[in-house]
Tab-separated table of C-alpha atoms and ligand atoms in Angstrom:
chain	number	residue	atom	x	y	z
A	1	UNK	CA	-5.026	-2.071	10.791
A	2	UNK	CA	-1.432	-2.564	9.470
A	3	UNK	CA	-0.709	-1.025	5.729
A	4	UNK	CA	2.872	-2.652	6.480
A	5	UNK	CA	4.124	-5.273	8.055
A	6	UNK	CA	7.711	-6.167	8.081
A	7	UNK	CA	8.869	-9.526	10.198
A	8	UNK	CA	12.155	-10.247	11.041
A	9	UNK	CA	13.680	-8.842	7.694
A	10	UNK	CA	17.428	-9.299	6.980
A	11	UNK	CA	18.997	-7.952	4.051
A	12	UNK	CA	22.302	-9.210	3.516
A	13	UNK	CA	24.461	-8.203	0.308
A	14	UNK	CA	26.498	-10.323	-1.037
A	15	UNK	CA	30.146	-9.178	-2.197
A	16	UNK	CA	33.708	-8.983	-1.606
A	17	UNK	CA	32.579	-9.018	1.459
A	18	UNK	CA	29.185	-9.757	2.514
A	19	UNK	CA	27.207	-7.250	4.631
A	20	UNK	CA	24.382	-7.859	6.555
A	21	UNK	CA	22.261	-4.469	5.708
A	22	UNK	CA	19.059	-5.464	7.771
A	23	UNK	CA	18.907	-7.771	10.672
A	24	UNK	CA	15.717	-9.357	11.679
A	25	UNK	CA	13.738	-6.301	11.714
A	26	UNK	CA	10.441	-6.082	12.590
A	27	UNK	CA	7.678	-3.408	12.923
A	28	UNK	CA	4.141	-1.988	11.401
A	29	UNK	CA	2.599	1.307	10.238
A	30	UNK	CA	-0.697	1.764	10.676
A	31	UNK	CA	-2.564	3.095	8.021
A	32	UNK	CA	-3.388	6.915	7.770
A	33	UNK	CA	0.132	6.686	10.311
A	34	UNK	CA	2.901	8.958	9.621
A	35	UNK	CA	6.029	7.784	10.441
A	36	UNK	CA	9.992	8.839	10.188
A	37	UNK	CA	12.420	6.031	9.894
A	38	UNK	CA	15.982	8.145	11.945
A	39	UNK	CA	19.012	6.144	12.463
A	40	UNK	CA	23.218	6.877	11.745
A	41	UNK	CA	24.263	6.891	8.103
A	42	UNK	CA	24.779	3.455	6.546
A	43	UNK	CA	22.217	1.839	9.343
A	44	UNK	CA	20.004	0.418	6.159
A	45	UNK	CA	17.572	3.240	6.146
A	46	UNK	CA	17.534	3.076	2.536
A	47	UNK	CA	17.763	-0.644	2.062
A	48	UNK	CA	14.727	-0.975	3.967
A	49	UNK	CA	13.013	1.739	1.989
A	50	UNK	CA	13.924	-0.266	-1.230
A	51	UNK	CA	12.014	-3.394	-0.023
A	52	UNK	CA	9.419	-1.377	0.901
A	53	UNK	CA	9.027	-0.095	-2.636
A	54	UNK	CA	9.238	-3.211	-3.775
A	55	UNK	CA	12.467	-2.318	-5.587
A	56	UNK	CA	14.622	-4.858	-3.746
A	57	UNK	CA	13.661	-8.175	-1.527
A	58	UNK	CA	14.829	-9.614	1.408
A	59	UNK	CA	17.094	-11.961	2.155
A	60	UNK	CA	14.931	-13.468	4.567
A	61	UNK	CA	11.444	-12.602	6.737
A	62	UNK	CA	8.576	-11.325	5.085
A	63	UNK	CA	6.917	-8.014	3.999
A	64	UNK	CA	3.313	-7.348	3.728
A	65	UNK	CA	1.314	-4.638	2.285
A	66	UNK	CA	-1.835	-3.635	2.239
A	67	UNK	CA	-2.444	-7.534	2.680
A	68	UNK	CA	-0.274	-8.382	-0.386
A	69	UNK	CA	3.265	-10.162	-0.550
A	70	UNK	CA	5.526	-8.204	-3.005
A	71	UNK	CA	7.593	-11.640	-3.595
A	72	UNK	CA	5.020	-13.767	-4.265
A	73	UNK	CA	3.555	-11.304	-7.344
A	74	UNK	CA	4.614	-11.385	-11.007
A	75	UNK	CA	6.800	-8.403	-12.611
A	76	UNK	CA	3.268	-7.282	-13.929
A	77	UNK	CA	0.854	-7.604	-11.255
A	78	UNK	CA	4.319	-5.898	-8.657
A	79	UNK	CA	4.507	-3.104	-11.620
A	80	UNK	CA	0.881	-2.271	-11.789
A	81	UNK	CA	0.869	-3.001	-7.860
A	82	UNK	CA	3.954	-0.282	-6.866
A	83	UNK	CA	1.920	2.418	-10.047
A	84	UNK	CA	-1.096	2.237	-8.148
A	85	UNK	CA	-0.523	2.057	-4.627
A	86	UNK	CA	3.245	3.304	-3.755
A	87	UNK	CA	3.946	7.091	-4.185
A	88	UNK	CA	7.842	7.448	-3.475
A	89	UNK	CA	9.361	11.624	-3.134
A	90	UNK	CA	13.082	11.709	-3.604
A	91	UNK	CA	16.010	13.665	-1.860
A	92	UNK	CA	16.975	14.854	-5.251
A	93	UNK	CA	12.993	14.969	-6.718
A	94	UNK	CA	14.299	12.725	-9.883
A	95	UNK	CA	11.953	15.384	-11.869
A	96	UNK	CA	12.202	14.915	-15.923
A	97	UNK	CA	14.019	18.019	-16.881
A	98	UNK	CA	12.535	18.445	-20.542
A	99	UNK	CA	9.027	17.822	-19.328
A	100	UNK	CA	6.929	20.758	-17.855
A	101	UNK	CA	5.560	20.544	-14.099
A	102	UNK	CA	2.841	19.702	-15.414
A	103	UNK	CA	3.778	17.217	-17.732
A	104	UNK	CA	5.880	15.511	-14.758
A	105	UNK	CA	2.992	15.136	-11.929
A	106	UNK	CA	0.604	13.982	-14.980
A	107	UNK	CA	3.218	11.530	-16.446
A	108	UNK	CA	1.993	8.362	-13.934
A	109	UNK	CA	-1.240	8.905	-15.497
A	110	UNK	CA	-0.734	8.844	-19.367
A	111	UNK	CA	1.046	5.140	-18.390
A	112	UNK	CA	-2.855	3.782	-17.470
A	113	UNK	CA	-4.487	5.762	-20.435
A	114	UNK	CA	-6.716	8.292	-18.217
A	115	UNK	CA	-9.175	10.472	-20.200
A	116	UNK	CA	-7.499	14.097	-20.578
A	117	UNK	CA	-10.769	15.260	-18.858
A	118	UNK	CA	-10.099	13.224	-15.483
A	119	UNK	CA	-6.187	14.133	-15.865
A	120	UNK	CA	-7.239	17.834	-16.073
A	121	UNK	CA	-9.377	17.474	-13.276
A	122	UNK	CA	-6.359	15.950	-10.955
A	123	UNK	CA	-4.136	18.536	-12.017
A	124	UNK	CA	-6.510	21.307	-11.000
A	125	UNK	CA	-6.879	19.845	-8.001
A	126	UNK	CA	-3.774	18.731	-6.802
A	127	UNK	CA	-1.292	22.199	-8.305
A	128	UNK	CA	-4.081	23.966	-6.088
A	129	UNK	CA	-3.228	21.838	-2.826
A	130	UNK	CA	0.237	22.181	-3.681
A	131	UNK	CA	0.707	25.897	-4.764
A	132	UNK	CA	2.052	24.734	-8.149
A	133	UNK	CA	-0.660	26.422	-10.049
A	134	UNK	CA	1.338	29.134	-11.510
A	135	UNK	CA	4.207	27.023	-12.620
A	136	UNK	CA	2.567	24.946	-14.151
A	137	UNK	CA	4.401	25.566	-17.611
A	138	UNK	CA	7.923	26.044	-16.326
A	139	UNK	CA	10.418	23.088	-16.094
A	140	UNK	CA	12.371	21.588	-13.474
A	141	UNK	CA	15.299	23.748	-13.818
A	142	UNK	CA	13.212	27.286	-13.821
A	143	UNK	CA	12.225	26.555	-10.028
A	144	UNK	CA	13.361	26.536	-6.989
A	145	UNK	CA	14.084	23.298	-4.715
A	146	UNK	CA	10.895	23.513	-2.382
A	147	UNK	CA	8.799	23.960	-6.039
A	148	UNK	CA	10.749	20.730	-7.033
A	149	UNK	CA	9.868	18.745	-4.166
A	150	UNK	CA	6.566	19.850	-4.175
A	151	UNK	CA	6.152	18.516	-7.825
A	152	UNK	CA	7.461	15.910	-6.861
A	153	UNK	CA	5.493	14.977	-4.360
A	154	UNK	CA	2.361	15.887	-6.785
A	155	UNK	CA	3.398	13.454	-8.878
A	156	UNK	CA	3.787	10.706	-6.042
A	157	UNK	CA	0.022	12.031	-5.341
A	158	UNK	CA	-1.517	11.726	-8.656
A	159	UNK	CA	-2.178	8.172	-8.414
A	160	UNK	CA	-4.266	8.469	-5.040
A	161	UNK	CA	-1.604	6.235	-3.508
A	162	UNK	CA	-2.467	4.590	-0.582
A	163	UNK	CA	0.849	4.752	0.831
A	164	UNK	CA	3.764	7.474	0.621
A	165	UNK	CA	7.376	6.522	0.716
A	166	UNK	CA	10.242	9.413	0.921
A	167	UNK	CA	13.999	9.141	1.204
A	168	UNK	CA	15.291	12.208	2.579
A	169	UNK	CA	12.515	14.546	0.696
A	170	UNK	CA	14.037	17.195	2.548
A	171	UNK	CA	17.979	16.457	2.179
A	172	UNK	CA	18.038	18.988	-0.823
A	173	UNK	CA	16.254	22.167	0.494
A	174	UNK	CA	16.880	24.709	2.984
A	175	UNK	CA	14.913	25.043	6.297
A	176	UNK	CA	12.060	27.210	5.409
A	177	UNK	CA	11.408	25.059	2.097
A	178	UNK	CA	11.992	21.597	4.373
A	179	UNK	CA	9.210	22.935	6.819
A	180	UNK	CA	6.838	23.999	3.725
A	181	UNK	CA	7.917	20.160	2.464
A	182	UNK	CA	6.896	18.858	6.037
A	183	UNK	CA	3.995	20.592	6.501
A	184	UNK	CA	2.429	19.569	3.267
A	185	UNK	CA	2.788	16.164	3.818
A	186	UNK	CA	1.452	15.822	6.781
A	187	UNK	CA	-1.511	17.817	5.370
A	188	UNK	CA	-1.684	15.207	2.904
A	189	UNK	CA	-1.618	12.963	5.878
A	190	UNK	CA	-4.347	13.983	8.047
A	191	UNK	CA	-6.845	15.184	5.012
A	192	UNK	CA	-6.596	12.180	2.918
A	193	UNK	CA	-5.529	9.619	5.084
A	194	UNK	CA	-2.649	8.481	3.106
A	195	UNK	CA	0.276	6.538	5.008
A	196	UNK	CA	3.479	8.512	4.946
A	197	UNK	CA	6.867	7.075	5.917
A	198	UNK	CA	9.713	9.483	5.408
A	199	UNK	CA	13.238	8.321	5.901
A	200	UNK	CA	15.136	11.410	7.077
A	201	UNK	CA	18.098	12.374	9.380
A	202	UNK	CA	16.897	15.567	10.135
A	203	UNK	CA	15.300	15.679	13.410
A	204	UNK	CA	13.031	19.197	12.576
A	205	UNK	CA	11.466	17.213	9.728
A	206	UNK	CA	10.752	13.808	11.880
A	207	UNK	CA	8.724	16.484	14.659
A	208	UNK	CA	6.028	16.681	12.069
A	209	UNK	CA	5.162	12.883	12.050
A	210	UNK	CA	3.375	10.811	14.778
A	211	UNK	CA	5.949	8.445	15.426
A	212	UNK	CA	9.669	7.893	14.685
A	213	UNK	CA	11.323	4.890	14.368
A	214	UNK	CA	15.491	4.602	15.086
A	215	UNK	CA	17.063	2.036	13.775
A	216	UNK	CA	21.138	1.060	14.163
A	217	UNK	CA	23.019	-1.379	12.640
A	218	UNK	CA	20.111	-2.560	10.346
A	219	UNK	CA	18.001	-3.143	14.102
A	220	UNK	CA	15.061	-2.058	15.736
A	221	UNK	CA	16.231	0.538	17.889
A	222	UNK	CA	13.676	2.408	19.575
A	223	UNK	CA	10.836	4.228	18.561
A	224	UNK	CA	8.801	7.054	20.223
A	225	UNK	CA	5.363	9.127	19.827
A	226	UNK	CA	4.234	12.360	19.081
A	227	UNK	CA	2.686	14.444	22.030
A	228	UNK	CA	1.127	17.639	21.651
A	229	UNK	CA	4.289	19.848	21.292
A	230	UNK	CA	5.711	19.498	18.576
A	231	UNK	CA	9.076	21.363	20.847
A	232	UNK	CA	9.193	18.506	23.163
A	233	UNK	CA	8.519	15.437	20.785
A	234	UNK	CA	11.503	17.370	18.733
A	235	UNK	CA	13.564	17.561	22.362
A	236	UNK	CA	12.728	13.609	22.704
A	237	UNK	CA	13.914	12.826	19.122
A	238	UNK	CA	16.987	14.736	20.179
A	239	UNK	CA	17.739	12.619	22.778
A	240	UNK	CA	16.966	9.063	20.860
A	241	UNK	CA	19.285	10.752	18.937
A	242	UNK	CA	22.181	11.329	21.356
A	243	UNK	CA	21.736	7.933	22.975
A	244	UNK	CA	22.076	6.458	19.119
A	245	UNK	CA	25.912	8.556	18.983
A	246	UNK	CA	24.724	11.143	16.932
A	247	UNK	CA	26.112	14.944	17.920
A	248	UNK	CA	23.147	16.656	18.234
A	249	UNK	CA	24.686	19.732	20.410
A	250	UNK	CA	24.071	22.024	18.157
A	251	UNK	CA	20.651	21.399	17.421
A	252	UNK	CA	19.502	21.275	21.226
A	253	UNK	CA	18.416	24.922	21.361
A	254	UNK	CA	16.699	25.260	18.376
A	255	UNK	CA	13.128	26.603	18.899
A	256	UNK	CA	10.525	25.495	16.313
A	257	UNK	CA	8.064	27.795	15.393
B	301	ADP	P1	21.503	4.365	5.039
B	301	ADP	O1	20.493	4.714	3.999
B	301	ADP	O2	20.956	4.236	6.415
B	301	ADP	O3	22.672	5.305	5.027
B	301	ADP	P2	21.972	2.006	3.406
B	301	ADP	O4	20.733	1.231	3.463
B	301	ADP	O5	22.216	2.809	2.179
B	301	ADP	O6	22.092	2.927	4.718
B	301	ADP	O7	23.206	1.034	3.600
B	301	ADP	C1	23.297	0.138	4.687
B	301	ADP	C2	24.599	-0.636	4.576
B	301	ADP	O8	24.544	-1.517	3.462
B	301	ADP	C3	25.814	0.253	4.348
B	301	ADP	O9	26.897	-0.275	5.093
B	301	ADP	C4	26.060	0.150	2.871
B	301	ADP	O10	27.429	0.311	2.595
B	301	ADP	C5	25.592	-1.249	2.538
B	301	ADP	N1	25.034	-1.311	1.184
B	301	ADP	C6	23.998	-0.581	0.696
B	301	ADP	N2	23.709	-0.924	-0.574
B	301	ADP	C7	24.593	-1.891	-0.912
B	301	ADP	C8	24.829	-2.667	-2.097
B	301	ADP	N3	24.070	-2.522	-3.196
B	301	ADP	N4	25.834	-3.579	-2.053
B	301	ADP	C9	26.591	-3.745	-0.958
B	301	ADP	N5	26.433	-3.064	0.192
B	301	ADP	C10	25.447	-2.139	0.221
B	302	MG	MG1	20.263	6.376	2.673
């Protein structure tokens, strides 16, 4: 059953010169799937992300989620829609930095007037998942960058979001606080059945998700499956990789733990 489905999108920007972004792409996610969009800088990773969120439209083609058309919706009902079903995780966390960690994840709440009890009860719940619970009182500038992200991504989760969307949620951090990043997600994945789809160029992060999807040039490259090993899908990605021009020498012999 399809969460998203995207036919024959183009995104074109109009300019100086005009620049075709997206070219009649089409493809689906699943829900519960969690997917990695990969392709080269400036392919439209994150133009596609933006009509995902709702936060741009297409030129042409349609986009459906979760059964709904995000063009065909007033500013209210797309507001209220994107609140209450969209989560989105930043590369740079976009964190209020005079509001506590706590006051950031619970912040989507206190917009749809939640009792303090049930917003208590969330936070309990989700700082515990997340390992937040004993910085709960310090602000974003106190913690580290995993501690960000995984704020963050508590306040994507607050909501109970059917559907996840990250741009590079790992661009920011270093490897053992990308893996930490990775790993909760797809925890998030597989015990509450939320959709994921991360947008990332880093090929260690894409091994954690089911399936990848390349794009180039705004097109539907290729896209491949998880096996078992997380090594070999992360060998496979690799060579999507290569085949799209990217140098990916150096990363060849990395072993993943
Ligand atoms: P990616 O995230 O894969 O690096 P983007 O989606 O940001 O790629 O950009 C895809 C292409 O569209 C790039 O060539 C970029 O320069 C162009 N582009 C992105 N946003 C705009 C915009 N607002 N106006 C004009 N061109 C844009
Ligand atoms: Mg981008």
């Amino acid at each position: 059953m399809p969460i998203l489905k995207m036919e024959d999108v183009t995104k074109v920007y109009e300019g100086k010169v005009t620049h075709r972004a997206l070219n009649q792409l089409s493809f689906e996610v699943n829900k519960g799937e969690f997917v990695a969009v990969m392709g080269p800088s400036g392919s439209g990773k994150t133009t596609l992300l933006n009509i995902i969120s709702t936060i741009d439209t297409a030129t042409s083609g349609y986009v459906t989620i979760d059964g709904m058309r995000p063009e065909e919706m007033t500013k209210n009902e797309l507001a209220l829609f994107r609140r209450r079903q969209l989560g989105f995780v930043f590369q740079d966390f976009n964190l209020m930095q005079m509001l506590t960690v706590e006051e950031n994840m619970v912040l989507p709440l206190t917009l749809d007037g939640h009792s303090v009890a049930e917003m208590q009860k969330r936070i309990t719940d989700i700082s515990s998942k997340l390992d937040l619970q004993n910085i709960l009182n310090k602000r974003p500038n106190e913690i580290s960058g995993g501690q960000a992200q995984r704020t963050a991504i508590g306040r994507a989760l607050i909501h109970q979001p059917a559907f996840i969307l990250a741009d590079e949620p790992t661009g920011n951090l270093d490897s053992k606080a990308s893996r930490d990043v990775m790993e909760l997600l797809m925890k998030v994945n597989r015990e509450q059945n939320t959709t994921i789809l991360v947008v990332t160029h880093d090929p260690i992060a894409a091994s954690y998700c089911d399936r990848v999807v390349f794009i180039k040039d705004g097109e539907f490259f290729n896209e491949i499956y998880s096996d078992e090993r997380r090594q070999t899908f992360f060998q496979r990605i690799l060579n999507v990789l290569s085949l799209l021009g990217g140098n990916v020498h150096d990363l060849s012999t990395i072993r993943l733990s």
